Coordinates of C-alpha atoms in Angstrom, one line a residue:
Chain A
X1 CA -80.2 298.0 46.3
X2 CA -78.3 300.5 48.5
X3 CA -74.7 300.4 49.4
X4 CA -73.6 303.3 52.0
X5 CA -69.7 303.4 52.1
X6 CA -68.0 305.0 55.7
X7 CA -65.1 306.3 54.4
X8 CA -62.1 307.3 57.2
X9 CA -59.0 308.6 56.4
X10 CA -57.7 312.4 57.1
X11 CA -55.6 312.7 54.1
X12 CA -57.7 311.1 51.3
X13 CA -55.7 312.4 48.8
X14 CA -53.2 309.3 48.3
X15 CA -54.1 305.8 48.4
X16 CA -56.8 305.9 50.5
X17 CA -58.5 308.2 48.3
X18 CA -58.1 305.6 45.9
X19 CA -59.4 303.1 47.5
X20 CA -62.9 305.1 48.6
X21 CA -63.1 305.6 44.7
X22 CA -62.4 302.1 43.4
X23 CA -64.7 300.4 46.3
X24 CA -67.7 303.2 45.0
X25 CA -66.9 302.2 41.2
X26 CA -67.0 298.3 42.4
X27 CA -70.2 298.7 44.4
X28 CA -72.0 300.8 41.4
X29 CA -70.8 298.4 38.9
X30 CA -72.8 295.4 41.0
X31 CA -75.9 297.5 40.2
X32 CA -75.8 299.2 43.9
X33 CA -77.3 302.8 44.8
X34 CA -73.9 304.2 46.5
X35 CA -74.2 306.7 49.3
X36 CA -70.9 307.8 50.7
X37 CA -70.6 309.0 54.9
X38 CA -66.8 311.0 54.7
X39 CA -66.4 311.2 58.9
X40 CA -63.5 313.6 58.7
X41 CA -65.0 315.6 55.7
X42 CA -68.2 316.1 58.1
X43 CA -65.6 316.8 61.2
X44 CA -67.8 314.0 62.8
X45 CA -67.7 314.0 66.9
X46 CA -66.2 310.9 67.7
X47 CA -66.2 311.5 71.5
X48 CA -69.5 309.6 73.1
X49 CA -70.5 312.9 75.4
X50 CA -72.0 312.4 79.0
X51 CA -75.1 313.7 78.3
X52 CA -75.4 310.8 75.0
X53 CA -74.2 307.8 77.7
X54 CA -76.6 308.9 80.4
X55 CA -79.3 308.7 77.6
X56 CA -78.0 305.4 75.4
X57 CA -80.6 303.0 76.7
X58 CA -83.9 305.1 75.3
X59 CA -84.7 304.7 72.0
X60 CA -84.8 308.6 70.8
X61 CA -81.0 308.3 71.3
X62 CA -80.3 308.8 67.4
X63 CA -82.1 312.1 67.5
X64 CA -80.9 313.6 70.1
X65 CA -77.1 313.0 69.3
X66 CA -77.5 314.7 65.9
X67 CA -77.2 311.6 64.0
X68 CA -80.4 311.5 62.3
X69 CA -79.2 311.2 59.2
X70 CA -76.6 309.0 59.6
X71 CA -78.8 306.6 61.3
X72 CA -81.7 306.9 58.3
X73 CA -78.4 306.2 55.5
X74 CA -78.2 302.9 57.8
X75 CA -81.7 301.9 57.5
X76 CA -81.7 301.3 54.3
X77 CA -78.1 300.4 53.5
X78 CA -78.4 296.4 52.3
X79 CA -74.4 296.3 51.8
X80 CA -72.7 298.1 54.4
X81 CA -68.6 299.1 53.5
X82 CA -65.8 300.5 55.8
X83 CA -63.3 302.0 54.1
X84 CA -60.3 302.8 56.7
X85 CA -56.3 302.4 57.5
X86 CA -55.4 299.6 60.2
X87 CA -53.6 301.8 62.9
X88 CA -52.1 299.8 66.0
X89 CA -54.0 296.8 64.5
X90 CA -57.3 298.5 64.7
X91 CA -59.7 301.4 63.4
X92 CA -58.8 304.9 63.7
X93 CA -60.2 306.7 66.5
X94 CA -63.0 308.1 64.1
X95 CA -64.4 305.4 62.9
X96 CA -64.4 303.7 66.6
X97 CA -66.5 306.8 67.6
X98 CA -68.9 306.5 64.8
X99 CA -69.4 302.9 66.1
X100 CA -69.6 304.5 69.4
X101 CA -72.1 306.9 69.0
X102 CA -74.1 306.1 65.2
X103 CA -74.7 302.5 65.9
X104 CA -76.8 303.0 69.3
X105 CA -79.8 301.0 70.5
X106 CA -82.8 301.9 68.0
X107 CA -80.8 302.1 65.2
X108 CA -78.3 299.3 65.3
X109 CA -79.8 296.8 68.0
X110 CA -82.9 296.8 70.0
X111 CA -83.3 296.3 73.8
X112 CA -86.1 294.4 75.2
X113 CA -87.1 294.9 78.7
X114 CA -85.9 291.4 79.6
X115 CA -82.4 293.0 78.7
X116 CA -82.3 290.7 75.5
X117 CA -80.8 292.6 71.9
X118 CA -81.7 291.7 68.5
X119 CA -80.1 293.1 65.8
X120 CA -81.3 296.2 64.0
X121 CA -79.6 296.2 60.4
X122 CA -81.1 292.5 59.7
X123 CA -81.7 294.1 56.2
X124 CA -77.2 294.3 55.8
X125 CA -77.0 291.5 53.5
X126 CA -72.9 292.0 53.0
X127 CA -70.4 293.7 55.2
X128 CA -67.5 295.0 53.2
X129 CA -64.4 295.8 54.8
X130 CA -61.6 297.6 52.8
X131 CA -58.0 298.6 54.9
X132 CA -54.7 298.9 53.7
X133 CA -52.4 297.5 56.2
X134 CA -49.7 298.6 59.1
X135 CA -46.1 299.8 58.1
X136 CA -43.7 296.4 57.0
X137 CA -42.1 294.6 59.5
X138 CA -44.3 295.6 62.3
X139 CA -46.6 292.6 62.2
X140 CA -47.2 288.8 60.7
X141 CA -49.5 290.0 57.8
X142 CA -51.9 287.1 58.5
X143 CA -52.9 288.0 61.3
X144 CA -53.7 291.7 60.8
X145 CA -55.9 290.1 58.0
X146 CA -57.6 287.9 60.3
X147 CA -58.4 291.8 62.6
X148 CA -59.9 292.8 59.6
X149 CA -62.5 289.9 59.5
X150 CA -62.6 290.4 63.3
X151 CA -64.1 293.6 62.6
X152 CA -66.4 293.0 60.6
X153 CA -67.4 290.1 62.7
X154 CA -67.9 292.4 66.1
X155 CA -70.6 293.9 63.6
X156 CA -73.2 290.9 63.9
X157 CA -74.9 292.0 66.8
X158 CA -76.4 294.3 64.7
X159 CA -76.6 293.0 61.3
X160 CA -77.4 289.2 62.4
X161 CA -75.5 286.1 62.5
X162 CA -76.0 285.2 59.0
X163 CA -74.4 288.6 57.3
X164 CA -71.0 287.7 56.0
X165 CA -68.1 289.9 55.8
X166 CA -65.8 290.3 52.6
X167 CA -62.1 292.1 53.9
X168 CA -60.8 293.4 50.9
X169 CA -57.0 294.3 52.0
X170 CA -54.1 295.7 50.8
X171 CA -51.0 294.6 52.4
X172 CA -47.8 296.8 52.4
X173 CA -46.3 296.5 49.2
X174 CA -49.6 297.4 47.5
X175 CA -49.0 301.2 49.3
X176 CA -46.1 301.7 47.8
X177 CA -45.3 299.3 44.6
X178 CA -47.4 301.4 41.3
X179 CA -47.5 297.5 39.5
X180 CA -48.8 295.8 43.0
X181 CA -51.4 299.1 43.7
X182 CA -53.0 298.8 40.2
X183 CA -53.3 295.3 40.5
X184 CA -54.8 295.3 43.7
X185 CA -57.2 298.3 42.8
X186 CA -58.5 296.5 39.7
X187 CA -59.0 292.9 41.8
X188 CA -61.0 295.0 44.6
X189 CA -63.3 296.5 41.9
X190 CA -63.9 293.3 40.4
X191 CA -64.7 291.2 43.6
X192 CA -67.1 294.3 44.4
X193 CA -69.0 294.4 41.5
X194 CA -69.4 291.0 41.9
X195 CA -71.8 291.5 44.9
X196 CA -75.2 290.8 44.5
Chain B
X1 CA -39.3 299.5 94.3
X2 CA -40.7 302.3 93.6
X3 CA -42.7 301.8 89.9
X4 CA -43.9 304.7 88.2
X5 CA -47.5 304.1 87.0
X6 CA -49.9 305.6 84.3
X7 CA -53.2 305.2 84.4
X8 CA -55.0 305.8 81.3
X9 CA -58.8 306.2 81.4
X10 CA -61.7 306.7 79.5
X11 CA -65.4 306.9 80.5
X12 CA -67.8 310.1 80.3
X13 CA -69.9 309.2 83.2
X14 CA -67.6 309.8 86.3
X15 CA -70.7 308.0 88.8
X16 CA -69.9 304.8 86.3
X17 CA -67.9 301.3 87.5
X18 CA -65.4 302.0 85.1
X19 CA -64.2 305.1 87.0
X20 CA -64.7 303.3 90.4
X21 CA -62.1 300.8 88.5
X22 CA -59.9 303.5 87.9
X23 CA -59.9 305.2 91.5
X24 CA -59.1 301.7 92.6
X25 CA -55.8 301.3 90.6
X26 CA -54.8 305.0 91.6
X27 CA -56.1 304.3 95.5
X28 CA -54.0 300.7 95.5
X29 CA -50.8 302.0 93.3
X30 CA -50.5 304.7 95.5
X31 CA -50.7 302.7 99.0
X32 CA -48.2 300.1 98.3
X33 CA -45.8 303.6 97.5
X34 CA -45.5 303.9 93.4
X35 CA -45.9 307.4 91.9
X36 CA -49.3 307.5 89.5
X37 CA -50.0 309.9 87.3
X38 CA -53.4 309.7 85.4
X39 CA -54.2 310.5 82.3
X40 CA -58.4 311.3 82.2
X41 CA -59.1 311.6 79.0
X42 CA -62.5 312.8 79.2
X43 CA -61.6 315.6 82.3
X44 CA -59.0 316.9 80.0
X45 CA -61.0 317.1 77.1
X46 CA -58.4 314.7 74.7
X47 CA -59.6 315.2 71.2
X48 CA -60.6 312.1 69.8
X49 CA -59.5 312.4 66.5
X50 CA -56.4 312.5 64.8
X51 CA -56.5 315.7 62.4
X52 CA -55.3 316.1 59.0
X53 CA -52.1 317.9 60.4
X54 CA -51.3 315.2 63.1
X55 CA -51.2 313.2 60.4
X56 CA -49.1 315.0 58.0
X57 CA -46.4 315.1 61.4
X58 CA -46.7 311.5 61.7
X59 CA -43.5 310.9 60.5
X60 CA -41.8 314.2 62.2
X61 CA -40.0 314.5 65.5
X62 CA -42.4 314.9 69.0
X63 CA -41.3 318.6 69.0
X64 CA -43.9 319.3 66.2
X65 CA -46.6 318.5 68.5
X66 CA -46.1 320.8 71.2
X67 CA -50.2 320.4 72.5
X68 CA -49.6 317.0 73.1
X69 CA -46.4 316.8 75.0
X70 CA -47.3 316.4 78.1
X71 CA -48.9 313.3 77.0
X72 CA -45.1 312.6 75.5
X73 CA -43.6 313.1 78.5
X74 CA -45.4 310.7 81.2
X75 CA -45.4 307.9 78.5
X76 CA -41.5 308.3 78.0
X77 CA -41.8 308.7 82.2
X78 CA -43.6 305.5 83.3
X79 CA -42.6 302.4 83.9
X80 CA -46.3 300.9 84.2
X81 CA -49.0 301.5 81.9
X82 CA -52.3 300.8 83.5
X83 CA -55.4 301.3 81.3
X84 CA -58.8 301.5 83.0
X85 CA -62.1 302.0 80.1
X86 CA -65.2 300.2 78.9
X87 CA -65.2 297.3 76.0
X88 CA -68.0 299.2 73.2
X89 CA -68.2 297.2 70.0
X90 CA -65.3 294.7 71.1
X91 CA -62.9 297.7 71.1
X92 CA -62.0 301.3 73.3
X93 CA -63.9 303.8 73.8
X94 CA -63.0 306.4 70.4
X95 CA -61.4 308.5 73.0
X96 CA -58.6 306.3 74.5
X97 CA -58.3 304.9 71.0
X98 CA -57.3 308.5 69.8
X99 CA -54.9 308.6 73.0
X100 CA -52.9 305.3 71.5
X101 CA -53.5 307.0 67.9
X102 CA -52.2 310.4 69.2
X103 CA -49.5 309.8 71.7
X104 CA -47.6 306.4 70.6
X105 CA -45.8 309.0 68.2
X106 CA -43.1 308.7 65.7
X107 CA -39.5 309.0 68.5
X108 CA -41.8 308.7 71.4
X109 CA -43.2 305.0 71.1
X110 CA -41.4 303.9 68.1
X111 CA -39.1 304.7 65.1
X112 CA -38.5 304.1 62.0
X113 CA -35.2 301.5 61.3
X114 CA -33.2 303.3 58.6
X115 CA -31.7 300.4 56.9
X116 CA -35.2 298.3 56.6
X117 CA -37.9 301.0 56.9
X118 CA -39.1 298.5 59.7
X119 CA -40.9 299.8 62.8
X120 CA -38.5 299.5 66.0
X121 CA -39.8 299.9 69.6
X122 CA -39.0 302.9 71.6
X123 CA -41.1 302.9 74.7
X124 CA -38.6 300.1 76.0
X125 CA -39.1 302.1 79.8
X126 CA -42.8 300.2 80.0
X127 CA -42.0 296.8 81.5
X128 CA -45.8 296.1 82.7
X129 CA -48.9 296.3 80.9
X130 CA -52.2 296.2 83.0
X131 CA -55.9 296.1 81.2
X132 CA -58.6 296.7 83.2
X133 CA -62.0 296.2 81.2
X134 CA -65.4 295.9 81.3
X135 CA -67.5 294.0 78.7
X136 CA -71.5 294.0 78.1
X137 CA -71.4 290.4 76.4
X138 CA -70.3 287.2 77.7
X139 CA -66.6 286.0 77.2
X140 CA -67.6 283.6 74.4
X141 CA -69.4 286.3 72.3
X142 CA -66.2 288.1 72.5
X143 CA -64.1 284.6 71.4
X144 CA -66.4 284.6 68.7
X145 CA -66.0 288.1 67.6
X146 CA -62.0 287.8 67.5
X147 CA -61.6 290.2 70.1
X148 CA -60.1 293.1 68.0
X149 CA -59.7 295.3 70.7
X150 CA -57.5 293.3 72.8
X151 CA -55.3 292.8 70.1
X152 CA -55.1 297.0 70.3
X153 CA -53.7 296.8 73.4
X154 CA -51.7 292.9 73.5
X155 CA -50.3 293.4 70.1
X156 CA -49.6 296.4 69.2
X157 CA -48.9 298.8 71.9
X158 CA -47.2 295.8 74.0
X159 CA -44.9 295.2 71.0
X160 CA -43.7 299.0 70.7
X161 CA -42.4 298.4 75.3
X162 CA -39.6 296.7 76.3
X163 CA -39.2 292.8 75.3
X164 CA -39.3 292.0 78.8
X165 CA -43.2 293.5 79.5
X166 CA -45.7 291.3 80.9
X167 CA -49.2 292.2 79.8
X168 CA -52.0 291.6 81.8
X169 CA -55.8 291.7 80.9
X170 CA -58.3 291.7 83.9
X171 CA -61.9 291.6 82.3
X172 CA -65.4 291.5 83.7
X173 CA -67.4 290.1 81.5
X174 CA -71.3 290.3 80.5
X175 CA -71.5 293.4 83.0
X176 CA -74.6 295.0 82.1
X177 CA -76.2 291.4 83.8
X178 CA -73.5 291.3 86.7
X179 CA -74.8 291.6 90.3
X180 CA -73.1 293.3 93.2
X181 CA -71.4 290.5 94.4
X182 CA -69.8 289.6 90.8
X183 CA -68.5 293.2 90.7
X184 CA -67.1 293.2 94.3
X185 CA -65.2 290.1 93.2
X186 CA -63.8 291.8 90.3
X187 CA -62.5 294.8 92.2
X188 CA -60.9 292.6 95.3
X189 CA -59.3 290.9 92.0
X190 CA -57.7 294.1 90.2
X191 CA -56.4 294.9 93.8
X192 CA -54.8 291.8 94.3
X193 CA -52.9 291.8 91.0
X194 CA -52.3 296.4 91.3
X195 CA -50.9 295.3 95.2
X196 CA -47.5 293.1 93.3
X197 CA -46.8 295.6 91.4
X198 CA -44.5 297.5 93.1

């Protein structure tokens, strides 16, 4: 079983970097082959170029935008993770553009000539979503939880209807209280390596 | 009176509808007698991620930033934010959500309450909010999906304006199947609603 983990954050040295480790130590614990995609460690190009839009609807899309190998970690990734702060109640800019430009017709949906799609990652059994949450006070918690299942959600066109989504997510006190962090660290790793 | 309008927009194709939607706002703003600026992300070459630095400075005064004050400056100017992109995967384009990453800075959109540690709005010139967007599935896909990226947009950048600002989302839905006639009707519609504001 492979697990491939897209880590985003551009300071991983804090909690974020904690969280990267704990959701890898969860996923190998459930017996999972973890392969880790860092976007800001491989200065990924989040910016869709022209030349990449004029081109989205053929299939050699993948190769051409240099994301060959991101797109052959996807193929055979059967629990997919997203590891990434909430900023303005949504992903940061660089994990939007790996969206953009990774998960492109061929890889992550196919286009019939009729103009119908079918999903591409049918093999995603799990979609994992872990995100700390937005600064206190600025939003009702609840609902930035419910974003985070609406992102993993938006993901079923290509994974399939039937691949469910499991938001691990760390609200505000967990960023700064030590007792709330470890506790919420160890619960995350557990509920990971329960993943079959 | 005279309202002072920003248009936002992202697309990289500048043949493409979205940037026909965008010349319209400008084009319409501009005959009923507001000043428009426009913010083309992809002509200006926005970067489209927020570095490790940026980051650092997120809690640090606009000054810090001097590459992106001119961005500072015409969202502390407006009174109107209009923004013109494509719906991909249910949210923007990574570009314009680097803009909103980027430019809603610490002093500039919002600040930090002293006593609570509590986010406090600071863009309280913005008093209207105006989406226009495309989307390649149908509208109940996107119900289904949660639509995460209007919540971008409706929730979060609308809470850091004035308490007073009306938000308004124009969307044409399931547009890569759309005829002519559906995206005529779509444009006479973003006029109608860009010719009262003013």
């Amino acid at each position: 079983m492979t697990a491939v983990v897209v880590f985003t954050h551009p300071k991983p040295d804090q909690f974020a970097g904690e969280l990267l480790d704990t959701t890898v130590a969860g996923l190998s614990a459930a017996g999972h082959e973890v392969d880790v995609i860092d976007l800001y460690r491989d200065n990924f190009e989040a910016a869709m170029s022209p030349a990449e839009w004029r081109s989205y609807a053929t299939t050699d899309a993948a190769d051409a935008a240099g994301i060959g190998p991101y797109s052959q970690l996807l193929a055979r990734a059967d629990v997919l993770a997203f590891v990434f702060p909430m900023w303005w109640s949504g992903p940061p800019s660089m994990l939007k553009g790996f969206f953009d430009r990774a998960l492109v017709p061929g890889v992550a949906f196919r286009l019939a000539d009729n103009g119908r799609v079918s999903p591409g990652l049918r093999h995603v059994r799990r979609v994992v979503v872990v995100t700390a949450a937005e600064p206190p006070g600025h939003f009702p918690q609840r609902s930035t939880r419910q974003l985070a299942h609406a992102f993993g959600r938006s993901l079923r066109r290509a994974t399939g209807w039937r691949t469910r989504t499991l938001v691990c997510w760390a609200g505000p006190g967990e960023a700064t209280n030590d007792d709330k962090r470890r506790r919420f660290l160890s619960r995350t790793r557990d509920r990971l390596a329960g993943l079959r | 009176m005279t309202r002072r309008v920003l248009v936002v927009h992202a697309h990289p194709d500048p043949a493409s509808f979205s940037r026909a939607l965008c010349d319209l706002v400008v084009r319409v703003s501009g005959e009923v007698g507001n000043e428009v600026r426009v913010h083309d992300l992809y002509d200006v070459g926005f970067s489209p991620v927020v570095s490790a630095n940026e980051w650092s400075l997120r809690g640090a005064a606009p000054d810090t930033k001097p590459h992106l004050a001119p961005f500072f400056e015409d969202v502390m100017w407006c009174d109107t934010l209009v923004f013109a992109y494509p719906t991909w995967w249910s949210g923007q384009p990574a570009v314009l959500k680097a803009w909103i990453d980027r430019v809603l800075a610490n002093d500039v959109a919002w600040s930090l309450d002293d006593t609570t540690g509590h986010v406090m709005p600071a863009l309280r010139n913005v008093t209207r909010i105006v989406v226009v967007t495309t989307h390649g599935r149908s509208k109940s896909a996107n119900l289904f999906c949660g639509r995460a990226g209007r919540a971008v947009i409706m929730r979060s950048v609308r809470r850091l304006c004035s308490w007073r600002c009306r938000a308004r989302w124009l969307a044409l839905y399931s547009v890569d199947r759309s005829t002519r006639f559906e995206r005529d009707r779509f444009m006479q519609r973003v006029e109608r609603v860009l010719r009262r504001i003013s």
